[in-house]
Amino acid sequence: MVPAKDEEALLPRALHSLDVAVAELALARPDLLAVVTVVLDACTDGSARAVADHPAVRAVSLDVRCVGAARAHGVTRATGGVADEVADRHWLATTDADGIVPADWLVRQVVLADSGIDLVAGTVEPDPGDLDPVTLARWWSLHPLSDGHPHVFGANLGVRLSAYRRAGGFDAVALHEDVGLVERARSTGATFLASSAVHVRTSGRTRGRAPGGFADYLGALATGPSLTG
């Protein structure tokens, strides 16, 4: 599931990477069905046309200008017909419209889900072509690729639908809806893994759609040597 707010420039590459990931999952696990849903939140650019170029992708439109509400709406639209009795057999994977997922992104999450994991927080790296070497080095000093890492990114998060529902879903907030979901899911007993095996590349832009969000963090990282993430 992908929330998007005026992402016509970067959304096509994100959707292409998801097409590849869905195809890889179909090869590895033909018994499973994966559907990509894009939530177009108050888009005024060509984002809808970008989605239309991918016939297998479902588009949902709303006007809330809130990433948490957009993610929650996307999950509801994608899974509203799933009964609670079978919700543990459904898996949600969320990323961002400026990201690129690897071909095995869904396959790796399914392997973890099959092993009994309910909640996966993957790792993220900003596109090295978008950042200067000093800023990129600062990023890596604070975000090493290791299992058990302390970070949560909506750009790379997977959760069993039953665990998602027990946690109350994504909050309708402009920031940290991902962190809130993880905290509540863990408090309800969800089996959690912070995994470096599930990895996503995002845009390294330093001016984004949500004040105080990931892009602003990168912008601050570019100007200060002693931030913590």
mmCIF file of C-alpha atoms in Angstrom:
data_model
loop_
_atom_site.group_PDB
_atom_site.id
_atom_site.type_symbol
_atom_site.label_atom_id
_atom_site.label_comp_id
_atom_site.label_asym_id
_atom_site.label_seq_id
_atom_site.Cartn_x
_atom_site.Cartn_y
_atom_site.Cartn_z
ATOM 1 C CA MET A 1 0.000 0.000 0.000
ATOM 2 C CA VAL A 2 1.344 3.394 -1.043
ATOM 3 C CA PRO A 3 0.116 6.850 0.031
ATOM 4 C CA ALA A 4 0.859 9.571 -2.515
ATOM 5 C CA LYS A 5 0.592 13.364 -2.453
ATOM 6 C CA ASP A 6 1.591 14.961 -5.771
ATOM 7 C CA GLU A 7 4.275 12.398 -6.625
ATOM 8 C CA GLU A 8 4.027 12.257 -10.421
ATOM 9 C CA ALA A 9 7.809 12.525 -10.782
ATOM 10 C CA LEU A 10 8.772 9.644 -8.490
ATOM 11 C CA LEU A 11 5.649 7.471 -8.395
ATOM 12 C CA PRO A 12 6.327 5.720 -11.748
ATOM 13 C CA ARG A 13 9.613 4.228 -10.539
ATOM 14 C CA ALA A 14 8.002 3.193 -7.249
ATOM 15 C CA LEU A 15 5.186 1.426 -9.070
ATOM 16 C CA HIS A 16 7.594 -0.255 -11.474
ATOM 17 C CA SER A 17 9.558 -1.666 -8.540
ATOM 18 C CA LEU A 18 6.334 -2.905 -6.959
ATOM 19 C CA ASP A 19 5.277 -4.543 -10.235
ATOM 20 C CA VAL A 20 8.555 -6.458 -10.182
ATOM 21 C CA ALA A 21 8.121 -7.423 -6.521
ATOM 22 C CA VAL A 22 4.588 -8.700 -7.176
ATOM 23 C CA ALA A 23 5.843 -10.721 -10.151
ATOM 24 C CA GLU A 24 8.641 -12.235 -8.053
ATOM 25 C CA LEU A 25 6.149 -13.213 -5.357
ATOM 26 C CA ALA A 26 3.904 -14.839 -7.970
ATOM 27 C CA LEU A 27 6.835 -16.961 -9.127
ATOM 28 C CA ALA A 28 7.927 -17.930 -5.632
ATOM 29 C CA ARG A 29 4.462 -18.388 -4.161
ATOM 30 C CA PRO A 30 1.808 -18.880 -6.841
ATOM 31 C CA ASP A 31 -0.670 -19.733 -4.086
ATOM 32 C CA LEU A 32 -0.669 -16.122 -2.901
ATOM 33 C CA LEU A 33 -2.321 -13.027 -4.361
ATOM 34 C CA ALA A 34 -0.700 -9.614 -3.984
ATOM 35 C CA VAL A 35 -2.541 -6.394 -4.832
ATOM 36 C CA VAL A 36 -0.997 -2.909 -4.825
ATOM 37 C CA THR A 37 -3.202 -0.038 -3.650
ATOM 38 C CA VAL A 38 -2.172 3.611 -4.106
ATOM 39 C CA VAL A 39 -3.966 6.244 -2.049
ATOM 40 C CA LEU A 40 -4.016 9.541 -3.950
ATOM 41 C CA ASP A 41 -4.389 12.143 -1.223
ATOM 42 C CA ALA A 42 -5.427 15.565 -2.535
ATOM 43 C CA CYS A 43 -3.271 15.126 -5.638
ATOM 44 C CA THR A 44 -3.364 17.987 -8.131
ATOM 45 C CA ASP A 45 -0.637 16.752 -10.470
ATOM 46 C CA GLY A 46 -0.327 13.723 -12.733
ATOM 47 C CA SER A 47 -0.120 11.090 -9.999
ATOM 48 C CA ALA A 48 -3.431 9.553 -11.063
ATOM 49 C CA ARG A 49 -2.155 9.202 -14.633
ATOM 50 C CA ALA A 50 0.978 7.501 -13.321
ATOM 51 C CA VAL A 51 -1.163 4.922 -11.524
ATOM 52 C CA ALA A 52 -3.331 4.442 -14.619
ATOM 53 C CA ASP A 53 -0.222 3.285 -16.495
ATOM 54 C CA HIS A 54 -0.183 0.234 -14.174
ATOM 55 C CA PRO A 55 -3.489 -1.579 -14.779
ATOM 56 C CA ALA A 56 -2.955 -4.055 -11.935
ATOM 57 C CA VAL A 57 -2.622 -1.260 -9.373
ATOM 58 C CA ARG A 58 -5.727 -0.074 -7.557
ATOM 59 C CA ALA A 59 -6.150 3.684 -7.085
ATOM 60 C CA VAL A 60 -8.086 5.212 -4.204
ATOM 61 C CA SER A 61 -8.659 8.972 -3.981
ATOM 62 C CA LEU A 62 -9.415 11.127 -0.966
ATOM 63 C CA ASP A 63 -8.738 14.655 0.271
ATOM 64 C CA VAL A 64 -7.421 14.660 3.840
ATOM 65 C CA ARG A 65 -3.806 15.822 3.386
ATOM 66 C CA CYS A 66 -2.720 13.463 6.154
ATOM 67 C CA VAL A 67 -0.416 10.506 5.602
ATOM 68 C CA GLY A 68 -1.698 8.563 8.595
ATOM 69 C CA ALA A 69 -5.301 8.893 7.472
ATOM 70 C CA ALA A 70 -4.278 8.019 3.911
ATOM 71 C CA ARG A 71 -2.505 4.843 5.004
ATOM 72 C CA ALA A 72 -5.460 3.840 7.186
ATOM 73 C CA HIS A 73 -7.923 4.481 4.369
ATOM 74 C CA GLY A 74 -5.836 2.435 1.964
ATOM 75 C CA VAL A 75 -5.779 -0.519 4.340
ATOM 76 C CA THR A 76 -9.534 -0.288 4.880
ATOM 77 C CA ARG A 77 -10.238 -0.198 1.161
ATOM 78 C CA ALA A 78 -7.849 -3.061 0.457
ATOM 79 C CA THR A 79 -8.955 -5.353 3.290
ATOM 80 C CA GLY A 80 -12.415 -4.209 4.355
ATOM 81 C CA GLY A 81 -13.988 -7.431 3.153
ATOM 82 C CA VAL A 82 -11.627 -9.689 5.088
ATOM 83 C CA ALA A 83 -13.315 -11.281 8.101
ATOM 84 C CA ASP A 84 -11.493 -11.160 11.442
ATOM 85 C CA GLU A 85 -11.508 -14.956 11.522
ATOM 86 C CA VAL A 86 -9.092 -15.111 8.596
ATOM 87 C CA ALA A 87 -7.208 -11.845 9.133
ATOM 88 C CA ASP A 88 -4.134 -13.712 10.352
ATOM 89 C CA ARG A 89 -3.753 -15.098 6.813
ATOM 90 C CA HIS A 90 -3.432 -11.638 5.261
ATOM 91 C CA TRP A 91 -0.309 -9.496 5.247
ATOM 92 C CA LEU A 92 0.023 -5.725 4.755
ATOM 93 C CA ALA A 93 3.175 -4.208 3.271
ATOM 94 C CA THR A 94 3.491 -0.445 3.117
ATOM 95 C CA THR A 95 5.998 1.783 1.381
ATOM 96 C CA ASP A 96 6.151 5.361 0.093
ATOM 97 C CA ALA A 97 5.604 6.906 -3.314
ATOM 98 C CA ASP A 98 9.214 8.107 -3.530
ATOM 99 C CA GLY A 99 10.723 4.708 -2.749
ATOM 100 C CA ILE A 100 12.107 1.760 -4.696
ATOM 101 C CA VAL A 101 11.521 -1.697 -3.268
ATOM 102 C CA PRO A 102 13.799 -4.599 -4.249
ATOM 103 C CA ALA A 103 12.499 -7.503 -6.315
ATOM 104 C CA ASP A 104 12.395 -9.809 -3.277
ATOM 105 C CA TRP A 105 10.691 -7.281 -0.964
ATOM 106 C CA LEU A 106 7.414 -9.185 -0.726
ATOM 107 C CA VAL A 107 9.003 -12.633 -0.850
ATOM 108 C CA ARG A 108 11.174 -11.869 2.174
ATOM 109 C CA GLN A 109 8.201 -10.571 4.143
ATOM 110 C CA VAL A 110 6.146 -13.660 3.338
ATOM 111 C CA VAL A 111 8.994 -15.889 4.557
ATOM 112 C CA LEU A 112 9.048 -13.983 7.842
ATOM 113 C CA ALA A 113 5.264 -14.095 8.130
ATOM 114 C CA ASP A 114 5.303 -17.857 7.553
ATOM 115 C CA SER A 115 7.853 -18.190 10.362
ATOM 116 C CA GLY A 116 5.388 -16.603 12.801
ATOM 117 C CA ILE A 117 6.452 -12.956 12.698
ATOM 118 C CA ASP A 118 3.517 -10.522 12.937
ATOM 119 C CA LEU A 119 5.320 -7.224 12.426
ATOM 120 C CA VAL A 120 8.441 -6.369 10.409
ATOM 121 C CA ALA A 121 10.282 -3.052 10.504
ATOM 122 C CA GLY A 122 12.704 -2.984 7.621
ATOM 123 C CA THR A 123 15.613 -0.692 6.882
ATOM 124 C CA VAL A 124 15.775 2.290 4.550
ATOM 125 C CA GLU A 125 18.518 4.092 2.713
ATOM 126 C CA PRO A 126 18.242 7.464 0.948
ATOM 127 C CA ASP A 127 19.208 7.474 -2.716
ATOM 128 C CA PRO A 128 22.963 8.203 -2.667
ATOM 129 C CA GLY A 129 22.600 10.252 -5.811
ATOM 130 C CA ASP A 130 20.445 12.755 -3.936
ATOM 131 C CA LEU A 131 22.842 13.494 -1.071
ATOM 132 C CA ASP A 132 26.374 14.762 -0.758
ATOM 133 C CA PRO A 133 28.960 12.285 0.587
ATOM 134 C CA VAL A 134 29.194 13.920 4.014
ATOM 135 C CA THR A 135 25.439 13.783 4.600
ATOM 136 C CA LEU A 136 25.289 10.221 3.334
ATOM 137 C CA ALA A 137 28.081 9.232 5.714
ATOM 138 C CA ARG A 138 26.178 10.816 8.589
ATOM 139 C CA TRP A 139 23.112 8.806 7.612
ATOM 140 C CA TRP A 140 24.988 5.516 7.646
ATOM 141 C CA SER A 141 26.659 6.306 10.965
ATOM 142 C CA LEU A 142 23.184 6.579 12.521
ATOM 143 C CA HIS A 143 21.393 3.868 10.517
ATOM 144 C CA PRO A 144 23.585 0.776 10.165
ATOM 145 C CA LEU A 145 22.138 -2.203 8.332
ATOM 146 C CA SER A 146 21.684 -4.591 11.232
ATOM 147 C CA ASP A 147 18.996 -6.806 12.680
ATOM 148 C CA GLY A 148 17.505 -5.393 15.853
ATOM 149 C CA HIS A 149 17.858 -1.812 14.629
ATOM 150 C CA PRO A 150 15.752 0.789 16.513
ATOM 151 C CA HIS A 151 14.132 2.507 13.522
ATOM 152 C CA VAL A 152 10.595 2.432 12.113
ATOM 153 C CA PHE A 153 9.835 3.662 8.597
ATOM 154 C CA GLY A 154 6.441 3.746 6.919
ATOM 155 C CA ALA A 155 8.433 3.318 3.714
ATOM 156 C CA ASN A 156 9.295 -0.226 4.770
ATOM 157 C CA LEU A 157 6.833 -1.822 7.142
ATOM 158 C CA GLY A 158 4.973 -5.127 7.093
ATOM 159 C CA VAL A 159 2.260 -6.323 9.465
ATOM 160 C CA ARG A 160 -0.195 -9.190 9.728
ATOM 161 C CA LEU A 161 -3.734 -7.902 9.264
ATOM 162 C CA SER A 162 -4.921 -9.450 12.533
ATOM 163 C CA ALA A 163 -2.126 -7.672 14.440
ATOM 164 C CA TYR A 164 -2.899 -4.432 12.612
ATOM 165 C CA ARG A 165 -6.535 -4.591 13.640
ATOM 166 C CA ARG A 166 -5.741 -5.444 17.263
ATOM 167 C CA ALA A 167 -3.503 -2.381 17.364
ATOM 168 C CA GLY A 168 -6.257 -0.130 16.050
ATOM 169 C CA GLY A 169 -4.628 0.569 12.703
ATOM 170 C CA PHE A 170 -2.807 3.708 11.625
ATOM 171 C CA ASP A 171 -3.684 6.892 13.485
ATOM 172 C CA ALA A 172 -4.928 9.838 11.418
ATOM 173 C CA VAL A 173 -1.850 11.936 12.170
ATOM 174 C CA ALA A 174 0.525 13.883 9.966
ATOM 175 C CA LEU A 175 3.677 12.310 11.419
ATOM 176 C CA HIS A 176 4.825 9.073 13.073
ATOM 177 C CA GLU A 177 1.727 7.051 12.273
ATOM 178 C CA ASP A 178 4.150 4.211 11.571
ATOM 179 C CA VAL A 179 5.828 4.462 14.981
ATOM 180 C CA GLY A 180 2.479 4.601 16.748
ATOM 181 C CA LEU A 181 1.251 1.471 14.994
ATOM 182 C CA VAL A 182 4.388 -0.467 15.866
ATOM 183 C CA GLU A 183 4.255 0.577 19.517
ATOM 184 C CA ARG A 184 0.609 -0.423 19.898
ATOM 185 C CA ALA A 185 1.027 -3.680 17.980
ATOM 186 C CA ARG A 186 3.945 -4.699 20.158
ATOM 187 C CA SER A 187 1.990 -3.823 23.292
ATOM 188 C CA THR A 188 -0.796 -6.197 22.211
ATOM 189 C CA GLY A 189 1.632 -9.093 21.857
ATOM 190 C CA ALA A 190 2.563 -8.968 18.171
ATOM 191 C CA THR A 191 5.752 -10.871 17.374
ATOM 192 C CA PHE A 192 8.134 -8.173 16.142
ATOM 193 C CA LEU A 193 11.307 -8.211 14.087
ATOM 194 C CA ALA A 194 13.503 -5.286 13.117
ATOM 195 C CA SER A 195 15.151 -6.747 10.035
ATOM 196 C CA SER A 196 17.964 -5.604 7.793
ATOM 197 C CA ALA A 197 17.000 -8.299 5.277
ATOM 198 C CA VAL A 198 13.968 -6.228 4.214
ATOM 199 C CA HIS A 199 15.441 -3.089 2.680
ATOM 200 C CA VAL A 200 14.078 -0.158 0.653
ATOM 201 C CA ARG A 201 15.703 2.792 -1.095
ATOM 202 C CA THR A 202 13.909 6.127 -0.793
ATOM 203 C CA SER A 203 14.340 9.541 -2.290
ATOM 204 C CA GLY A 204 17.051 11.572 -0.640
ATOM 205 C CA ARG A 205 15.224 14.853 -1.129
ATOM 206 C CA THR A 206 15.538 17.308 1.735
ATOM 207 C CA ARG A 207 12.229 19.086 1.162
ATOM 208 C CA GLY A 208 9.187 16.862 1.349
ATOM 209 C CA ARG A 209 5.414 16.869 1.636
ATOM 210 C CA ALA A 210 5.110 16.575 5.432
ATOM 211 C CA PRO A 211 6.795 19.181 7.654
ATOM 212 C CA GLY A 212 8.922 17.366 10.196
ATOM 213 C CA GLY A 213 8.969 14.184 8.134
ATOM 214 C CA PHE A 214 11.714 12.119 6.545
ATOM 215 C CA ALA A 215 12.831 14.793 4.072
ATOM 216 C CA ASP A 216 13.126 17.404 6.810
ATOM 217 C CA TYR A 217 15.171 14.945 8.842
ATOM 218 C CA LEU A 218 17.566 14.525 5.926
ATOM 219 C CA GLY A 219 17.722 18.295 5.547
ATOM 220 C CA ALA A 220 18.684 18.673 9.203
ATOM 221 C CA LEU A 221 21.191 15.863 8.836
ATOM 222 C CA ALA A 222 22.839 17.786 6.019
ATOM 223 C CA THR A 223 23.484 20.775 8.272
ATOM 224 C CA GLY A 224 24.375 19.207 11.608
ATOM 225 C CA PRO A 225 26.896 16.537 12.595
ATOM 226 C CA SER A 226 25.382 15.285 15.834
ATOM 227 C CA LEU A 227 21.807 14.232 15.164
ATOM 228 C CA THR A 228 20.305 10.992 16.403
ATOM 229 C CA GLY A 229 17.709 9.057 14.432
#
